[in-house]
Coordinates of C-alpha atoms and ligand atoms in Angstrom, one line a residue:
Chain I
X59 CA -18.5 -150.1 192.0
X60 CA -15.2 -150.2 192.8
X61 CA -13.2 -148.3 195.2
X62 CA -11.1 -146.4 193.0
X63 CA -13.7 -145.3 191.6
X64 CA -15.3 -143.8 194.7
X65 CA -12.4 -142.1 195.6
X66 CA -12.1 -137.7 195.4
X67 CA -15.4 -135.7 194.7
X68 CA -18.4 -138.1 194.0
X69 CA -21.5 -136.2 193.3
X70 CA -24.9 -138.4 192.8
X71 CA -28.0 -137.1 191.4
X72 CA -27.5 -133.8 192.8
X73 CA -30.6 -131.2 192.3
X74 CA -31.3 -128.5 194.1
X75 CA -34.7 -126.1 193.9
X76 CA -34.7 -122.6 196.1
X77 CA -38.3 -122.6 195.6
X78 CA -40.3 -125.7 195.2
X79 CA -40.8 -126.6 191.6
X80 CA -37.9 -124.4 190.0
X81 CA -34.5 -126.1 189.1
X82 CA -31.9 -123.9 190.1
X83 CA -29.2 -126.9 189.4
X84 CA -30.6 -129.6 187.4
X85 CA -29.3 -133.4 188.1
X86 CA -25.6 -133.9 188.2
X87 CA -23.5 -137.2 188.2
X88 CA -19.7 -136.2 188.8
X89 CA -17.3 -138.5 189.5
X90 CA -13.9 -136.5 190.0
X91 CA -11.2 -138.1 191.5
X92 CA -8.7 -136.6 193.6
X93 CA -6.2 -133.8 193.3
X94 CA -7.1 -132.5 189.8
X95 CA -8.4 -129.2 188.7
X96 CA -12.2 -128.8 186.9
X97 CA -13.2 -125.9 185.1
X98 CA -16.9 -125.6 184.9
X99 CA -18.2 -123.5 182.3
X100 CA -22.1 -122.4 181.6
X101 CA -24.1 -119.9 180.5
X102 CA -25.5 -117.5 183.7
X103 CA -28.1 -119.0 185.4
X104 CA -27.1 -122.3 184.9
X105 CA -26.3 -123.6 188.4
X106 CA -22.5 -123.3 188.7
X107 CA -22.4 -121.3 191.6
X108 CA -25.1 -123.3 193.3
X109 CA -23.3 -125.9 192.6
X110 CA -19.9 -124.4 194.6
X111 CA -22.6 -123.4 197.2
X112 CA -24.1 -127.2 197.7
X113 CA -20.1 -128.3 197.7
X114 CA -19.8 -125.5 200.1
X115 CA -22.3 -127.0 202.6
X116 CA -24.2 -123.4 202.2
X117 CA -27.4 -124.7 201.3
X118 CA -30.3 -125.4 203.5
X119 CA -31.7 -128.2 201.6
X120 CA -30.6 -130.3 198.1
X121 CA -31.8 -133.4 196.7
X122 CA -29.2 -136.4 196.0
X123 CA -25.5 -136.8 197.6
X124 CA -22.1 -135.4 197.6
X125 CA -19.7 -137.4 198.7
X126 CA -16.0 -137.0 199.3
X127 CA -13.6 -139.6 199.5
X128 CA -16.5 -142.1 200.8
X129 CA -17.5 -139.7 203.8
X130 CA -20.7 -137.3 203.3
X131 CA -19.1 -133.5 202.2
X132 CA -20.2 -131.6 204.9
X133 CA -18.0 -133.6 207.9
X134 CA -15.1 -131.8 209.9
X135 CA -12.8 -133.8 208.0
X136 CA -13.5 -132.0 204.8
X137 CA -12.4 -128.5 204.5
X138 CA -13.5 -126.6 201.9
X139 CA -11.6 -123.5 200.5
X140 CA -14.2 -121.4 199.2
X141 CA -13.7 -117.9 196.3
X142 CA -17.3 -116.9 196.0
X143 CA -18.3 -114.8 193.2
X144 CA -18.1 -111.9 195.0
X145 CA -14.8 -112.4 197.3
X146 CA -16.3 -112.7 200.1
X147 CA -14.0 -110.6 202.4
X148 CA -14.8 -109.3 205.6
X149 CA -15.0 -105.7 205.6
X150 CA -14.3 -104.9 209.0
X151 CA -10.9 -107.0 209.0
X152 CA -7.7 -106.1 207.4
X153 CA -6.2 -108.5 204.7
X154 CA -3.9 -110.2 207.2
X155 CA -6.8 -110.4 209.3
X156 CA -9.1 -111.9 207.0
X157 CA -6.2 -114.4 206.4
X158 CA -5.6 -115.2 210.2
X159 CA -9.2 -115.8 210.7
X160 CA -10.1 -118.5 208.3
X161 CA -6.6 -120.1 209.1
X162 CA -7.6 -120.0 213.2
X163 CA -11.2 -121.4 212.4
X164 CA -10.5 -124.5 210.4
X165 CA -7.0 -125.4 211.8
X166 CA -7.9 -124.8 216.0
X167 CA -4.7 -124.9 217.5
X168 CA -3.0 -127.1 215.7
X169 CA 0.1 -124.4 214.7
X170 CA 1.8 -121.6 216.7
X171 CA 1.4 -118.0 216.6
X172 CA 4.9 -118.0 214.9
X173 CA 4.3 -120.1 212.7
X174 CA 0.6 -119.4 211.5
X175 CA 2.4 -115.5 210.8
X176 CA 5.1 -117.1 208.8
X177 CA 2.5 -119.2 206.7
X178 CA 0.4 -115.6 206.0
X179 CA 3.2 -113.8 205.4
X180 CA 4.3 -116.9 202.5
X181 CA 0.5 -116.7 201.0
X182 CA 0.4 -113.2 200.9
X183 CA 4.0 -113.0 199.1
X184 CA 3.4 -115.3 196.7
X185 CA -0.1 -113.8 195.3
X186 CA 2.2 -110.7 194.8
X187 CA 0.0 -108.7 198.1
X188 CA 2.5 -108.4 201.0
X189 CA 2.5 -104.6 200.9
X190 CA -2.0 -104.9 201.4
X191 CA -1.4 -107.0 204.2
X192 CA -2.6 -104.2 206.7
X193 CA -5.3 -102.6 204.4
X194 CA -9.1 -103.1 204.4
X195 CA -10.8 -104.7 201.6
X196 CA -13.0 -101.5 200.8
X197 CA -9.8 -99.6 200.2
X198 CA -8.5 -102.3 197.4
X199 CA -9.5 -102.8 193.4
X200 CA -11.6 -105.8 192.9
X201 CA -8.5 -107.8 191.2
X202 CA -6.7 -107.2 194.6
X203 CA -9.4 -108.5 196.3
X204 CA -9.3 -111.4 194.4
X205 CA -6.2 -112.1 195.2
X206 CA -6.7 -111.9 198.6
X207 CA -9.6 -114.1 198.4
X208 CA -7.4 -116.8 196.5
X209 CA -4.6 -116.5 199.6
X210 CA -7.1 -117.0 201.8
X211 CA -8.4 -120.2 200.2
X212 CA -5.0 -121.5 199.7
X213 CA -3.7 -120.3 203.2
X214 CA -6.3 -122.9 204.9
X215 CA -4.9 -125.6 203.2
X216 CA -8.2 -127.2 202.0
X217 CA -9.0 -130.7 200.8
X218 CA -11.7 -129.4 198.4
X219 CA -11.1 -126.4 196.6
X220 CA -14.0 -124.3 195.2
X221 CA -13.7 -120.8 193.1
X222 CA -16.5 -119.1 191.7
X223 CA -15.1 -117.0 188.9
X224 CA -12.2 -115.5 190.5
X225 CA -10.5 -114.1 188.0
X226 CA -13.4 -112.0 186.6
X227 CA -12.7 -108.5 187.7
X228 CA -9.0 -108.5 186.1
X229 CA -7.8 -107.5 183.1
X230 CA -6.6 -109.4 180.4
X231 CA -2.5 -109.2 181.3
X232 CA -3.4 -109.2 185.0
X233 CA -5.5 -112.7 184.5
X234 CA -2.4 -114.0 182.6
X235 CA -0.3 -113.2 185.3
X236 CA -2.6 -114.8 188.1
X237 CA -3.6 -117.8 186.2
X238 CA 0.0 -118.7 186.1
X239 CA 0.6 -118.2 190.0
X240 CA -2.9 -119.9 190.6
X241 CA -1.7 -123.1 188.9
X242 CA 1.9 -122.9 190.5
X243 CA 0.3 -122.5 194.2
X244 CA -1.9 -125.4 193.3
X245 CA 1.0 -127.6 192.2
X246 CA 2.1 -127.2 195.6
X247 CA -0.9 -127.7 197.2
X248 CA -2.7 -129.6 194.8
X249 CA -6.4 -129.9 196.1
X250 CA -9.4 -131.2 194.6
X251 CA -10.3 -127.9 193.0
X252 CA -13.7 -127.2 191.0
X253 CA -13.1 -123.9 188.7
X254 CA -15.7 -121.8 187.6
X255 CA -15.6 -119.7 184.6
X256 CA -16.8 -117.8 181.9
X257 CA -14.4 -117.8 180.0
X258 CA -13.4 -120.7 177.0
X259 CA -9.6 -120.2 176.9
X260 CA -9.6 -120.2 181.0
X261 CA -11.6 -123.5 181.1
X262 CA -9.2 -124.7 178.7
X263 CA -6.0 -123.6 180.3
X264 CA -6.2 -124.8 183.6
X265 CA -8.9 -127.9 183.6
X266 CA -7.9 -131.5 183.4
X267 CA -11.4 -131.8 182.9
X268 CA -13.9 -129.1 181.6
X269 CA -17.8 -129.6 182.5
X270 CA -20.0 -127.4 180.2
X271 CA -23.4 -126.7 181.9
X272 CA -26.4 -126.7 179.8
X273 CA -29.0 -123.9 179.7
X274 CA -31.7 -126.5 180.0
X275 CA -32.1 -127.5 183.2
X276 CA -33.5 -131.1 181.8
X277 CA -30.2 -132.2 180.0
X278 CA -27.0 -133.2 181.6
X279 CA -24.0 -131.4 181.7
X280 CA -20.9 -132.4 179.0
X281 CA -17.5 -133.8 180.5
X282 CA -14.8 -133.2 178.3
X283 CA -11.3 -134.5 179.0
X284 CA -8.3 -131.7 178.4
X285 CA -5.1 -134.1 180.0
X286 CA -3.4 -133.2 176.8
X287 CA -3.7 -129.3 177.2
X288 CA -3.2 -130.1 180.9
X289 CA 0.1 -131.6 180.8
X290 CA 1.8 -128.7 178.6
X291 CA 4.0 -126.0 179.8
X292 CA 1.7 -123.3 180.6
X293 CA 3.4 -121.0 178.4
X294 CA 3.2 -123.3 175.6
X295 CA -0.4 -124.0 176.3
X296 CA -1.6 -121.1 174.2
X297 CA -0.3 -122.0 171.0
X298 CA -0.4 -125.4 170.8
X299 CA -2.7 -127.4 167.8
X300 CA -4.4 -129.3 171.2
X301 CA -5.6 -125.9 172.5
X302 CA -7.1 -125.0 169.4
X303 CA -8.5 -128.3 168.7
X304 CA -9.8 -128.4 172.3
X305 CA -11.6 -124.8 171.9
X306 CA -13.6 -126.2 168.3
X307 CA -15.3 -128.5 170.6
X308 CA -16.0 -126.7 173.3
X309 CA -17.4 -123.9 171.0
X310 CA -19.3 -127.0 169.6
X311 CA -20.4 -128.1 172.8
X312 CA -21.8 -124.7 173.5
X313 CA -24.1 -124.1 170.9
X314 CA -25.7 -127.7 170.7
X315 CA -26.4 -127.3 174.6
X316 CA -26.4 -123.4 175.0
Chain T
X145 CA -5.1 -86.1 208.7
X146 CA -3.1 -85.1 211.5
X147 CA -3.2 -81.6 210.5
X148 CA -7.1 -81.6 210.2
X149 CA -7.3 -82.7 214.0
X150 CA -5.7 -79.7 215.2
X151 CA -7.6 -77.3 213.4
X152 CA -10.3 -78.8 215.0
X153 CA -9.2 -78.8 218.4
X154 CA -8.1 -75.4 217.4
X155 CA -11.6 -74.2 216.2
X156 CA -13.4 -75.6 219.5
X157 CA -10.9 -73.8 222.0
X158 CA -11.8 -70.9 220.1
X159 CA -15.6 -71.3 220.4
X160 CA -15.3 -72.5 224.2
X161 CA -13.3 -68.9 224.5
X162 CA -16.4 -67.4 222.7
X163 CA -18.7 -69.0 225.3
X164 CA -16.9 -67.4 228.2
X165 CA -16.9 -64.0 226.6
X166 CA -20.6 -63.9 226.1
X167 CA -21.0 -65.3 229.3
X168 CA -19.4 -62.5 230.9
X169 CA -20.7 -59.8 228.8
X170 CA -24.2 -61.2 230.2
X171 CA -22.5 -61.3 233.9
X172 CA -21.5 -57.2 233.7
X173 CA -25.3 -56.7 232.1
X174 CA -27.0 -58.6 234.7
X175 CA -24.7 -57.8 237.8
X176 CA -26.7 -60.1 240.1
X177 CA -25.5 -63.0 241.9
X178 CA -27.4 -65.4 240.4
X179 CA -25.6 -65.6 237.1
X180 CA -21.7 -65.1 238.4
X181 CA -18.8 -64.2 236.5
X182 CA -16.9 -66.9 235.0
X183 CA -13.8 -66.0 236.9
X184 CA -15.9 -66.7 240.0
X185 CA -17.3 -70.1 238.9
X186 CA -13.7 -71.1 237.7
X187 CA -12.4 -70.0 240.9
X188 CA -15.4 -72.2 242.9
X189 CA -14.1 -74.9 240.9
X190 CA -10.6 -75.2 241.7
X191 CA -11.5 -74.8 245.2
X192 CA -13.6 -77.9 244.6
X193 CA -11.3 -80.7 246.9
X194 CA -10.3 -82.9 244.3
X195 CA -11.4 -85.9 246.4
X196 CA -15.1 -84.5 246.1
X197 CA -14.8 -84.1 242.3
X198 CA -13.1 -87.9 241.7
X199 CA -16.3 -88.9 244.1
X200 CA -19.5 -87.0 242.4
X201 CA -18.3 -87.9 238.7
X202 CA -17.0 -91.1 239.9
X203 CA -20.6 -91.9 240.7
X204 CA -22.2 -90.4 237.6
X205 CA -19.7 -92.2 235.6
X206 CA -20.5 -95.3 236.8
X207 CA -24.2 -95.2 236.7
X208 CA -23.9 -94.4 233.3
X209 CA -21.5 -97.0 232.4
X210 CA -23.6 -99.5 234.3
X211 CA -26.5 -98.8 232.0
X212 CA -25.2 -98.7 229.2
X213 CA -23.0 -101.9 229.6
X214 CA -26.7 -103.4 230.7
X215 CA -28.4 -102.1 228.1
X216 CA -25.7 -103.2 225.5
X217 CA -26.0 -106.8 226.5
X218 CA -29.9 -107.3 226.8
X219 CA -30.5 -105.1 223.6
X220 CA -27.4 -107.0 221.7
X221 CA -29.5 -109.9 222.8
X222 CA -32.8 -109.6 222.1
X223 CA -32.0 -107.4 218.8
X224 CA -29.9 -110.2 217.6
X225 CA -32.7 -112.9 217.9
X226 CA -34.7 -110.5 216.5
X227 CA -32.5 -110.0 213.2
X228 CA -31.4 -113.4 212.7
X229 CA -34.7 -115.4 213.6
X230 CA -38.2 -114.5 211.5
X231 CA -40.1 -116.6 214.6
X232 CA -38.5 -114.2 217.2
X233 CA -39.1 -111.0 215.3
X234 CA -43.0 -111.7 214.7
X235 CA -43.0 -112.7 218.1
X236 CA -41.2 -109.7 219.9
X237 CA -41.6 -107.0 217.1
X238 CA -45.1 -105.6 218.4
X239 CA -43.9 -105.5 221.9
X240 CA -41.5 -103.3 220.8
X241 CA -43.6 -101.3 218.6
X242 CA -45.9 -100.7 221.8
X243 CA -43.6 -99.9 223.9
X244 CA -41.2 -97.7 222.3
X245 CA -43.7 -94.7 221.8
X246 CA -44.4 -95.0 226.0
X247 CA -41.8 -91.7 227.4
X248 CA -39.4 -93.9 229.4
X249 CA -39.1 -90.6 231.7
X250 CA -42.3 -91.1 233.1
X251 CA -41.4 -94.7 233.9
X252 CA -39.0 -93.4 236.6
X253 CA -41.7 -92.9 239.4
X254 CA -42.6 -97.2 238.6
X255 CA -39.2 -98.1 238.9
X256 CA -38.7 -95.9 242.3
X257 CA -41.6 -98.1 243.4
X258 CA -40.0 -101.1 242.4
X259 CA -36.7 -101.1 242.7
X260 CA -36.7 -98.3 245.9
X261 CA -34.7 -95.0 245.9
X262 CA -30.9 -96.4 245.8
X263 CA -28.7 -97.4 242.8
X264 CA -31.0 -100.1 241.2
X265 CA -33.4 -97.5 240.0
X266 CA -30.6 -95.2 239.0
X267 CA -29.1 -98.0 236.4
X268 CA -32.4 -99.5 235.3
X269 CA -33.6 -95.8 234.5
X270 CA -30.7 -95.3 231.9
X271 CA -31.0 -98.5 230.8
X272 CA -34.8 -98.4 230.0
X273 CA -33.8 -95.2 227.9
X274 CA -31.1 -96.8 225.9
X275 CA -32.8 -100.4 225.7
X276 CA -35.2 -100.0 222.9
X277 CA -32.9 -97.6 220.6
X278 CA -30.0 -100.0 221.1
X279 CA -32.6 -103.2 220.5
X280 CA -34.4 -101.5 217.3
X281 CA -30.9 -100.6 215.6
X282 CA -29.4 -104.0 216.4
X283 CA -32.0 -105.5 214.6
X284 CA -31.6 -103.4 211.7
X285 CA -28.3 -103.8 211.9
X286 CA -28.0 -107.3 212.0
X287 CA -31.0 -107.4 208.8
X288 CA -28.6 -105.1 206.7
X289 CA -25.5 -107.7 206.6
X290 CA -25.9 -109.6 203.2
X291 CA -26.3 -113.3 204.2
X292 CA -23.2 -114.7 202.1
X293 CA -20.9 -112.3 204.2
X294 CA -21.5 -115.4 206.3
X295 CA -20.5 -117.7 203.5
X296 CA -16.7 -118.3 204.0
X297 CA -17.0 -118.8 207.3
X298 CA -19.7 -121.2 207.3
X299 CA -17.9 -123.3 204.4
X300 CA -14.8 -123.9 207.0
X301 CA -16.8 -124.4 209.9
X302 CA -17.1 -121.6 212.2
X303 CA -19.6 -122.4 215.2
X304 CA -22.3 -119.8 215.9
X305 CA -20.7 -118.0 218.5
X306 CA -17.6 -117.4 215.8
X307 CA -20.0 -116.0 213.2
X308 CA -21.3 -113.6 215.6
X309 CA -17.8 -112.3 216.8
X310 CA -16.4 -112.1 213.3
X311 CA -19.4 -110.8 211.4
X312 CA -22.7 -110.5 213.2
X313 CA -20.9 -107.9 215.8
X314 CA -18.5 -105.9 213.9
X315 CA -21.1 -105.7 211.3
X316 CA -23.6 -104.3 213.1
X317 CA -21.0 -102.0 215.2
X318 CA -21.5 -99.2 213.2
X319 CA -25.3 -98.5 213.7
X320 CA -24.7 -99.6 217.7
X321 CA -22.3 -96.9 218.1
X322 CA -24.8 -94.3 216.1
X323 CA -27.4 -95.3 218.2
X324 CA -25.1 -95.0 221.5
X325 CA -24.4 -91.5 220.5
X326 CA -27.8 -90.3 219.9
X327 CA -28.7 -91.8 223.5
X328 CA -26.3 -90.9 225.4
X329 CA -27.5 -87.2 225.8
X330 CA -31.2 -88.3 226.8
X331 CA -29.3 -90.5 229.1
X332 CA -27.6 -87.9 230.8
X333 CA -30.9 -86.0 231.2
X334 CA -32.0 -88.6 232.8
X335 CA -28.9 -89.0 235.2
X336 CA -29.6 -86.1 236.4
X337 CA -33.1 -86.4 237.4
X338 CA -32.3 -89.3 239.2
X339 CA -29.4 -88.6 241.1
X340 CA -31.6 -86.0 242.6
X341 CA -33.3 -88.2 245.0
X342 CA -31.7 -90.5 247.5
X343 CA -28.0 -90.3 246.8
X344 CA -25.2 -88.1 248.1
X345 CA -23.2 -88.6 245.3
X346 CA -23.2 -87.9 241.9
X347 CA -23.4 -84.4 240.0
X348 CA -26.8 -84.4 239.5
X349 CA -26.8 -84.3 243.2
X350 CA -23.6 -82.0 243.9
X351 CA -25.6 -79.3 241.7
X352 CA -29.0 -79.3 243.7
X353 CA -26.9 -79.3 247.2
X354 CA -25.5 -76.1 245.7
X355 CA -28.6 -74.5 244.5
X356 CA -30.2 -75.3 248.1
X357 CA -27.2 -74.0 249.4
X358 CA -27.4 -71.0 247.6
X359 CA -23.7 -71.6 246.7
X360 CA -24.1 -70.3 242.8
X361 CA -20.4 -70.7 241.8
X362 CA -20.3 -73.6 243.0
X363 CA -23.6 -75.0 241.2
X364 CA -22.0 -73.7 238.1
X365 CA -19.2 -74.9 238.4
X366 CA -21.2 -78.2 239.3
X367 CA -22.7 -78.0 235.7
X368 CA -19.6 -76.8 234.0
X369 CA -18.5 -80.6 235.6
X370 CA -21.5 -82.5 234.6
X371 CA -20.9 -81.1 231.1
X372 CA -17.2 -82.4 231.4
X373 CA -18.3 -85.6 231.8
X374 CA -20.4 -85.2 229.0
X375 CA -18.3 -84.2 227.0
X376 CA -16.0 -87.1 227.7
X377 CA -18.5 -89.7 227.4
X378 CA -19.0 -88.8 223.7
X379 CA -14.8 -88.6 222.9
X380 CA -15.2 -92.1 224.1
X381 CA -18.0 -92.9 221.6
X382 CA -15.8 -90.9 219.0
X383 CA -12.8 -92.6 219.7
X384 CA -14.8 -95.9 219.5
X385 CA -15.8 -94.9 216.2
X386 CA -12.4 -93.8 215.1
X387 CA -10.3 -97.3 216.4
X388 CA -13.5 -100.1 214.8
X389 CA -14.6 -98.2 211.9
X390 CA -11.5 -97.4 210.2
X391 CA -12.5 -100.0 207.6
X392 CA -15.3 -98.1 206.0
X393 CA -12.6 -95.3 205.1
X394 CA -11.9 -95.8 201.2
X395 CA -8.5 -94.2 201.2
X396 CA -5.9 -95.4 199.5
Ligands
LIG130 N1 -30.7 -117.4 196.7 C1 -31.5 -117.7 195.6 N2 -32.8 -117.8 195.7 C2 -33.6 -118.1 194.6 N3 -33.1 -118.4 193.4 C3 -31.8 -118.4 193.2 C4 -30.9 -118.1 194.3 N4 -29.6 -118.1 193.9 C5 -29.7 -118.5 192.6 N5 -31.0 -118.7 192.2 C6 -31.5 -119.1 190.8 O1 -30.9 -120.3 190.6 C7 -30.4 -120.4 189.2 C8 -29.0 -120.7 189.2 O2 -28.2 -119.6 189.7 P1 -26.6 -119.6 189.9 O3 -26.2 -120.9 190.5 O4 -26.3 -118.4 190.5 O5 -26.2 -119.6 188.4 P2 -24.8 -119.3 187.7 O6 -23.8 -119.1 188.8 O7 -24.5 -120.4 186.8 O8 -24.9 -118.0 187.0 C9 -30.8 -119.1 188.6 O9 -32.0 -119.3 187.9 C10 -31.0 -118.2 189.8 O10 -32.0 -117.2 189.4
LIG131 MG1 -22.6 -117.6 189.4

């Protein structure tokens, strides 16, 4: 192999069973380079967020290897910028807090006081949330705690990004709305990012590559390129023949593996 | 908000004025000088030196806040193990279940053998009557906080000890502090008892030196300070509460 081609997210015969004998994910071969967005579509049940969670360095055991960039996933190196399915806020810490706390964990001491405030302050404007910064998670609608939960995974400035149906909770014009500053953060910060959804027109809108999971654990999962739908103005996106070409064969896709 | 606080402060002036009224209709009924007139015990109590007050509830304070602190850190501890390790909570889960039914009370006259007459036994008492509560509750505690809470953290790297400030602890706060509460009166029962023997400090101690004095006023006034401190103790828990729990609020 060459080394190009080792280079960003490797993923080799990944499988991973909770109990013994049942396939919660079944084998995966990804090769995704760097800096590129991956939407990951699948019925429930499929194995996407297992997926995130293997990625994530959350599961005990898994069969195969992930690889990033060479080096095994789960080194220092490596930091991972994870929206799980359900937020995954702390309660007990205010939105500025939950912020602060991831920021202070992965990046020890490497920024001042100042400047770590400044940086929050930035994330928390640019999702549209300064005015939440000093309210607990319990007291905010699931959309805003999706947004929080998307600050936070941009704020750490992660190698690998990993979101697990973020957008779910939000209306339709709201989803709009975040889609477009999720793919204008990530320009900035463009990490390796693996997007899952449930949703054909999201895969479609924001993946350079979609991955559609199959129902049977025995098959493997489809890669279908989108650069063309990628490289569009977003606004244009919607309309364009490429979109509605791209969404026949994903529909297509679905129902021979689904 | 604000409002509702000083109705409340309002409505237990009112009650505590209640209190004294009864308590001197039953003075005038009983006219005997073993239940005085609150005017009397008021009077003993100002009278009090201040020095000897700071000194007797200093004492009392401190034991308390000895035992608990001691009985915070072992049951923290030993109720963490036991909520985050299956091995550790087969292992220590009957010893607790044995030992939690046995009256801690009657343990005092063990630990006087043990640990002699002076402060040891004082501390150890309260803590042996917090200890299993606080241990038992931190367990549950710990059980009750969904496992991907942890999930963020541990994707970024957090070591063990980071995870336990950021989640483990303040999840669990809630049921410490419950648990805290409920103790604390047993624990002040207990004070007592054991500031009655070989100490001449504390206000278990300043109200039996009354009573053998005869001195009535001044043993009420005694418990009317014991109560105090009481009474303080749980503000503290409350304002605990208040300043770590504000998250579970759902107020916009
Ligand atoms: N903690 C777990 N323990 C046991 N089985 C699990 C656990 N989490 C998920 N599974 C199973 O693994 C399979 C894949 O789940 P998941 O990755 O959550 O799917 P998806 O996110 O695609 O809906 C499902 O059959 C699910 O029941
Ligand atoms: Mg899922």
């Amino acid at each position: 192999m060459s080394n190009s081609r080792n280079k960003g997210l490797v993923i080799k015969d990944l499988k991973v069973e909770y109990k013994v004998g049942q396939l919660a994910l079944g084998q995966m071969d990804l090769s995704l380079p760097e800096h590129g967005i991956y939407t990951i579509i699948g019925p429930s049940g499929s194995g996407k967020s297992t997926l995130l969670r293997a990625i994530a360095g959350l599961l005990p055991s898994y069969m195969g290897q992930i690889f990033f960039n060479e080096k095994s996933v789960n080194v220092k190196e490596t930091l991972i910028g994870l929206v799980p399915q359900n937020y995954g806020l702390l309660p007990w810490k205010t939105v500025h807090d939950n912020i602060q706390i991831a920021m202070k964990i992965s990046h020890t001491a490497s920024i001042s006081k100042q400047e770590r405030e400044n940086q929050i302050n930035q994330w928390l404007s640019s999702m549209g949330i300064s005015d939440l910064a000093d309210r607990y998670p319990l007291s905010l609608s699931g959309g805003q705690q999706q947004r929080v939960a998307i600050a936070r995974a941009f704020a750490i400035l992660p190698t690998i990004l990993l979101l697990d149906e973020p957008f779910s909770a939000l209306d339709a014009i709201t989803r709009e709305t975040l889609q477009i500053l999720f793919l204008d953060n990530w320009l900035a910060h463009p990490a390796t990012t693996l997007f899952v959804t449930h949703d054909v027109e999201e895969a479609i809108l924001l993946g350079q590559k979609i991955i559609v999971m199959p129902s049977n654990k025995e098959e493997t999962p489809e890669m279908i390129d989108n650069e063309l739908v990628f490289q569009m103005k977003h606004e244009d996106k919607r309309d364009s023949v490429d979109f509605f070409e791209q969404t026949k064969r994903i529909r297509k896709v679905m129902q021979e593996i689904w | 908000m604000r409002k509702n606080r000083i109705h409340h402060i309002i409505r237990l002036l009112f009650v505590f004025f209640c209190m004294n009224v009864v308590w001197y209709i039953a003075y005038l009924l009983m006219n005997h000088s073993i239940l005085p007139s609150p005017f009397a015990v008021y009077n003993a109590m100002f009278h009090l030196g201040g020095q000897e007050i700071v000194l007797n509830v200093g004492y009392s304070l401190f034991r308390i806040f000895a035992g608990v602190v001691l009985a915070l850190i072992i049951g923290l501890l030993i109720g963490l193990l036991m909520g985050r390790s299956l091995t550790w909570n087969k292992l220590l889960d009957p010893v607790v279940y044995l030992t939690y039914p046995v009256p801690k009370i009657a343990l005092l006259p063990v630990v006087m053998l043990f640990f002699g007459l002076g402060e040891t036994s004082k501390i150890l008492m309260i803590m042996l009557i917090l200890l299993f509560q606080i241990i038992i509750s931190v367990r549950d505690g710990v059980k009750a906080i969904p496992e991907n809470t942890y999930d963020v953290l541990t994707s970024i790297g957090a070591s063990t000890v980071q995870k336990f400030w950021h989640v483990t602890l303040p999840g669990a706060l809630s049921v410490i502090l419950s648990t805290i509460r409920i103790s604390l009166g047993t624990a002040i029962s207990v004070l007592f008892f054991t500031e009655i023997y070989g100490t001449e400090h504390g206000m278990g101690f300043f109200i039996m030196d009354a009573w053998l004095r005869l001195d009535y006023p001044e043993m009420y006034a005694g418990i009317m300070l014991f109560s105090l401190v009481g009474f303080v103790l749980f503000l503290l828990v409350d304002f605990l509460d208040y300043k770590f729990m504000k998250w579970r609020g759902v107020q916009r």
